[in-house]
Amino acid sequence: MSSLTHFDAQGQAHMVDVAAKPATHRVAVATGRIEMQPATLALIESGTAKKGDVLGIARIAGIQAAKKTSDLIPLCHPLALTRVALAFALAEKGNAPQVACTATVETVGPTGVEMEALTAVQVALLTIYDMCKAVDRGMRITDVHVLEKHGGKSGSYLAAPQS
């Protein structure tokens, strides 16, 4: 395993210098889910939540979050994103009805977009929580992780399938 890149030789935190890195097409895909009561999922599905279109608002929140990642994560580079897309899948899996969120983020630049994809997923899921907490405070955000990333010197990464 290589050393952590956000620390200099003296152990001080710093923003990684990417000036000498070539601009390449970079893509990251992240996912996560929020588990809820069956009635909460039905409310989201029907579009009758008191605060409005839960998934539409969560999609916009996720897009905004990806664009603001460097404002939230101290050592992230501000990036000119070329694409941010969020998709939601509703499922009744056993005792855990859920909404899964997948974010795809792209740029052409010297550094990757994994943090932007992860931030988009987290904020989209937090928005779902915020919009539905009046009826279900027990919702649980879980399994947020990078599914894949492409571009740059380190090449591609694909997460191992989860069982």
Tab-separated table of C-alpha atoms in Angstrom:
chain	number	residue	atom	x	y	z
A	1	MET	CA	0.000	0.000	0.000
A	2	SER	CA	1.361	3.429	-0.918
A	3	SER	CA	1.705	6.273	1.555
A	4	LEU	CA	-1.106	8.743	2.162
A	5	THR	CA	-0.884	11.564	-0.376
A	6	HIS	CA	-2.485	14.297	1.733
A	7	PHE	CA	0.507	14.520	4.093
A	8	ASP	CA	3.901	16.036	3.306
A	9	ALA	CA	7.286	14.663	4.416
A	10	GLN	CA	6.862	16.346	7.812
A	11	GLY	CA	3.423	14.794	8.351
A	12	GLN	CA	1.521	18.023	7.747
A	13	ALA	CA	-1.788	17.915	5.881
A	14	HIS	CA	-1.683	19.555	2.458
A	15	MET	CA	-3.589	19.690	-0.784
A	16	VAL	CA	-1.968	17.361	-3.325
A	17	ASP	CA	-0.222	19.203	-6.166
A	18	VAL	CA	-1.800	17.984	-9.419
A	19	ALA	CA	-0.243	20.612	-11.701
A	20	ALA	CA	2.033	18.132	-13.474
A	21	LYS	CA	-0.681	15.505	-13.967
A	22	PRO	CA	-2.247	15.314	-17.430
A	23	ALA	CA	-5.919	16.081	-17.874
A	24	THR	CA	-7.773	12.880	-18.669
A	25	HIS	CA	-11.421	11.878	-18.824
A	26	ARG	CA	-12.358	10.772	-15.313
A	27	VAL	CA	-15.483	8.934	-14.213
A	28	ALA	CA	-16.602	7.714	-10.802
A	29	VAL	CA	-19.729	5.825	-9.822
A	30	ALA	CA	-20.830	5.581	-6.190
A	31	THR	CA	-23.852	4.011	-4.563
A	32	GLY	CA	-25.664	3.778	-1.255
A	33	ARG	CA	-29.119	3.160	0.112
A	34	ILE	CA	-31.587	4.264	2.724
A	35	GLU	CA	-33.728	1.669	4.463
A	36	MET	CA	-37.180	2.622	5.705
A	37	GLN	CA	-40.600	1.396	6.752
A	38	PRO	CA	-42.838	0.013	3.988
A	39	ALA	CA	-45.281	2.919	4.421
A	40	THR	CA	-42.471	5.424	3.883
A	41	LEU	CA	-41.427	3.736	0.653
A	42	ALA	CA	-45.072	3.758	-0.487
A	43	LEU	CA	-45.252	7.488	0.245
A	44	ILE	CA	-42.140	8.138	-1.866
A	45	GLU	CA	-43.412	5.893	-4.668
A	46	SER	CA	-46.807	7.563	-4.802
A	47	GLY	CA	-45.328	11.069	-4.828
A	48	THR	CA	-47.641	12.137	-2.000
A	49	ALA	CA	-45.041	13.073	0.604
A	50	LYS	CA	-45.999	16.269	2.418
A	51	LYS	CA	-42.859	18.093	1.259
A	52	GLY	CA	-43.270	17.140	-2.433
A	53	ASP	CA	-41.361	15.061	-4.987
A	54	VAL	CA	-38.852	13.346	-2.708
A	55	LEU	CA	-36.688	11.772	-5.418
A	56	GLY	CA	-36.737	14.832	-7.686
A	57	ILE	CA	-35.546	17.049	-4.869
A	58	ALA	CA	-32.972	14.450	-3.741
A	59	ARG	CA	-31.623	14.326	-7.333
A	60	ILE	CA	-31.114	18.111	-7.402
A	61	ALA	CA	-29.534	18.029	-3.924
A	62	GLY	CA	-27.086	15.334	-5.047
A	63	ILE	CA	-26.111	17.305	-8.141
A	64	GLN	CA	-25.557	20.445	-6.072
A	65	ALA	CA	-23.521	18.475	-3.538
A	66	ALA	CA	-21.204	17.053	-6.200
A	67	LYS	CA	-20.523	20.587	-7.418
A	68	LYS	CA	-19.797	21.780	-3.849
A	69	THR	CA	-17.601	18.885	-2.691
A	70	SER	CA	-14.447	20.991	-2.416
A	71	ASP	CA	-16.347	23.357	-0.092
A	72	LEU	CA	-17.170	20.438	2.211
A	73	ILE	CA	-14.056	18.250	2.122
A	74	PRO	CA	-11.054	20.407	3.074
A	75	LEU	CA	-8.360	18.928	0.806
A	76	CYS	CA	-10.488	18.252	-2.297
A	77	HIS	CA	-9.681	20.202	-5.441
A	78	PRO	CA	-12.421	22.348	-6.945
A	79	LEU	CA	-13.307	20.663	-10.230
A	80	ALA	CA	-15.142	21.616	-13.393
A	81	LEU	CA	-17.574	18.721	-13.582
A	82	THR	CA	-18.821	17.780	-17.032
A	83	ARG	CA	-21.599	15.451	-15.863
A	84	VAL	CA	-23.452	14.539	-12.686
A	85	ALA	CA	-26.281	12.011	-12.926
A	86	LEU	CA	-28.232	10.375	-10.126
A	87	ALA	CA	-30.484	7.349	-10.426
A	88	PHE	CA	-32.795	5.899	-7.804
A	89	ALA	CA	-34.146	2.368	-7.442
A	90	LEU	CA	-36.961	1.547	-5.035
A	91	ALA	CA	-37.131	-1.978	-3.671
A	92	GLU	CA	-38.934	-4.000	-1.044
A	93	LYS	CA	-36.144	-6.376	-0.033
A	94	GLY	CA	-37.346	-8.544	2.838
A	95	ASN	CA	-37.720	-6.520	6.006
A	96	ALA	CA	-35.781	-3.571	4.601
A	97	PRO	CA	-37.746	-1.523	2.051
A	98	GLN	CA	-35.241	0.878	0.569
A	99	VAL	CA	-34.252	3.489	-1.950
A	100	ALA	CA	-30.877	2.906	-3.589
A	101	CYS	CA	-29.040	5.870	-5.092
A	102	THR	CA	-26.309	5.688	-7.724
A	103	ALA	CA	-24.322	8.761	-8.745
A	104	THR	CA	-22.144	9.025	-11.847
A	105	VAL	CA	-19.767	11.972	-11.991
A	106	GLU	CA	-17.423	12.932	-14.825
A	107	THR	CA	-14.765	15.526	-15.568
A	108	VAL	CA	-11.777	16.077	-17.806
A	109	GLY	CA	-8.964	17.042	-15.487
A	110	PRO	CA	-5.877	16.077	-13.488
A	111	THR	CA	-7.663	14.463	-10.540
A	112	GLY	CA	-10.487	12.002	-9.982
A	113	VAL	CA	-14.123	12.487	-9.024
A	114	GLU	CA	-14.669	9.742	-6.454
A	115	MET	CA	-15.273	12.243	-3.650
A	116	GLU	CA	-17.830	14.087	-5.761
A	117	ALA	CA	-19.733	10.863	-6.496
A	118	LEU	CA	-19.687	9.825	-2.824
A	119	THR	CA	-20.826	13.285	-1.720
A	120	ALA	CA	-23.663	13.266	-4.254
A	121	VAL	CA	-24.940	9.922	-2.932
A	122	GLN	CA	-24.682	10.934	0.727
A	123	VAL	CA	-26.470	14.252	0.274
A	124	ALA	CA	-29.198	12.718	-1.910
A	125	LEU	CA	-29.851	10.085	0.772
A	126	LEU	CA	-29.754	12.718	3.532
A	127	THR	CA	-32.326	14.713	1.562
A	128	ILE	CA	-34.621	11.693	1.429
A	129	TYR	CA	-34.206	11.368	5.192
A	130	ASP	CA	-34.969	15.058	5.705
A	131	MET	CA	-38.074	14.955	3.554
A	132	CYS	CA	-39.465	11.792	5.199
A	133	LYS	CA	-38.321	12.089	8.819
A	134	ALA	CA	-41.740	13.324	9.955
A	135	VAL	CA	-43.163	9.854	9.247
A	136	ASP	CA	-40.076	7.654	9.774
A	137	ARG	CA	-37.221	8.726	12.054
A	138	GLY	CA	-35.794	5.191	11.996
A	139	MET	CA	-34.551	5.354	8.396
A	140	ARG	CA	-31.009	4.111	7.999
A	141	ILE	CA	-28.405	5.219	5.436
A	142	THR	CA	-26.027	2.376	4.640
A	143	ASP	CA	-23.609	0.775	2.192
A	144	VAL	CA	-22.236	3.994	0.663
A	145	HIS	CA	-19.174	3.179	-1.434
A	146	VAL	CA	-17.418	3.660	-4.755
A	147	LEU	CA	-18.542	1.110	-7.343
A	148	GLU	CA	-16.055	2.088	-10.016
A	149	LYS	CA	-13.672	4.751	-11.217
A	150	HIS	CA	-11.910	5.251	-14.529
A	151	GLY	CA	-9.180	7.542	-15.804
A	152	GLY	CA	-5.898	8.844	-14.548
A	153	LYS	CA	-2.568	7.195	-13.817
A	154	SER	CA	-4.009	4.506	-11.573
A	155	GLY	CA	-6.445	3.378	-14.275
A	156	SER	CA	-9.724	1.686	-13.490
A	157	TYR	CA	-11.132	0.365	-10.244
A	158	LEU	CA	-14.162	-1.916	-9.971
A	159	ALA	CA	-15.510	-2.810	-6.543
A	160	ALA	CA	-15.804	-6.477	-5.761
A	161	PRO	CA	-19.416	-7.669	-5.945
A	162	GLN	CA	-21.140	-7.628	-2.566
A	163	SER	CA	-23.018	-10.660	-1.404
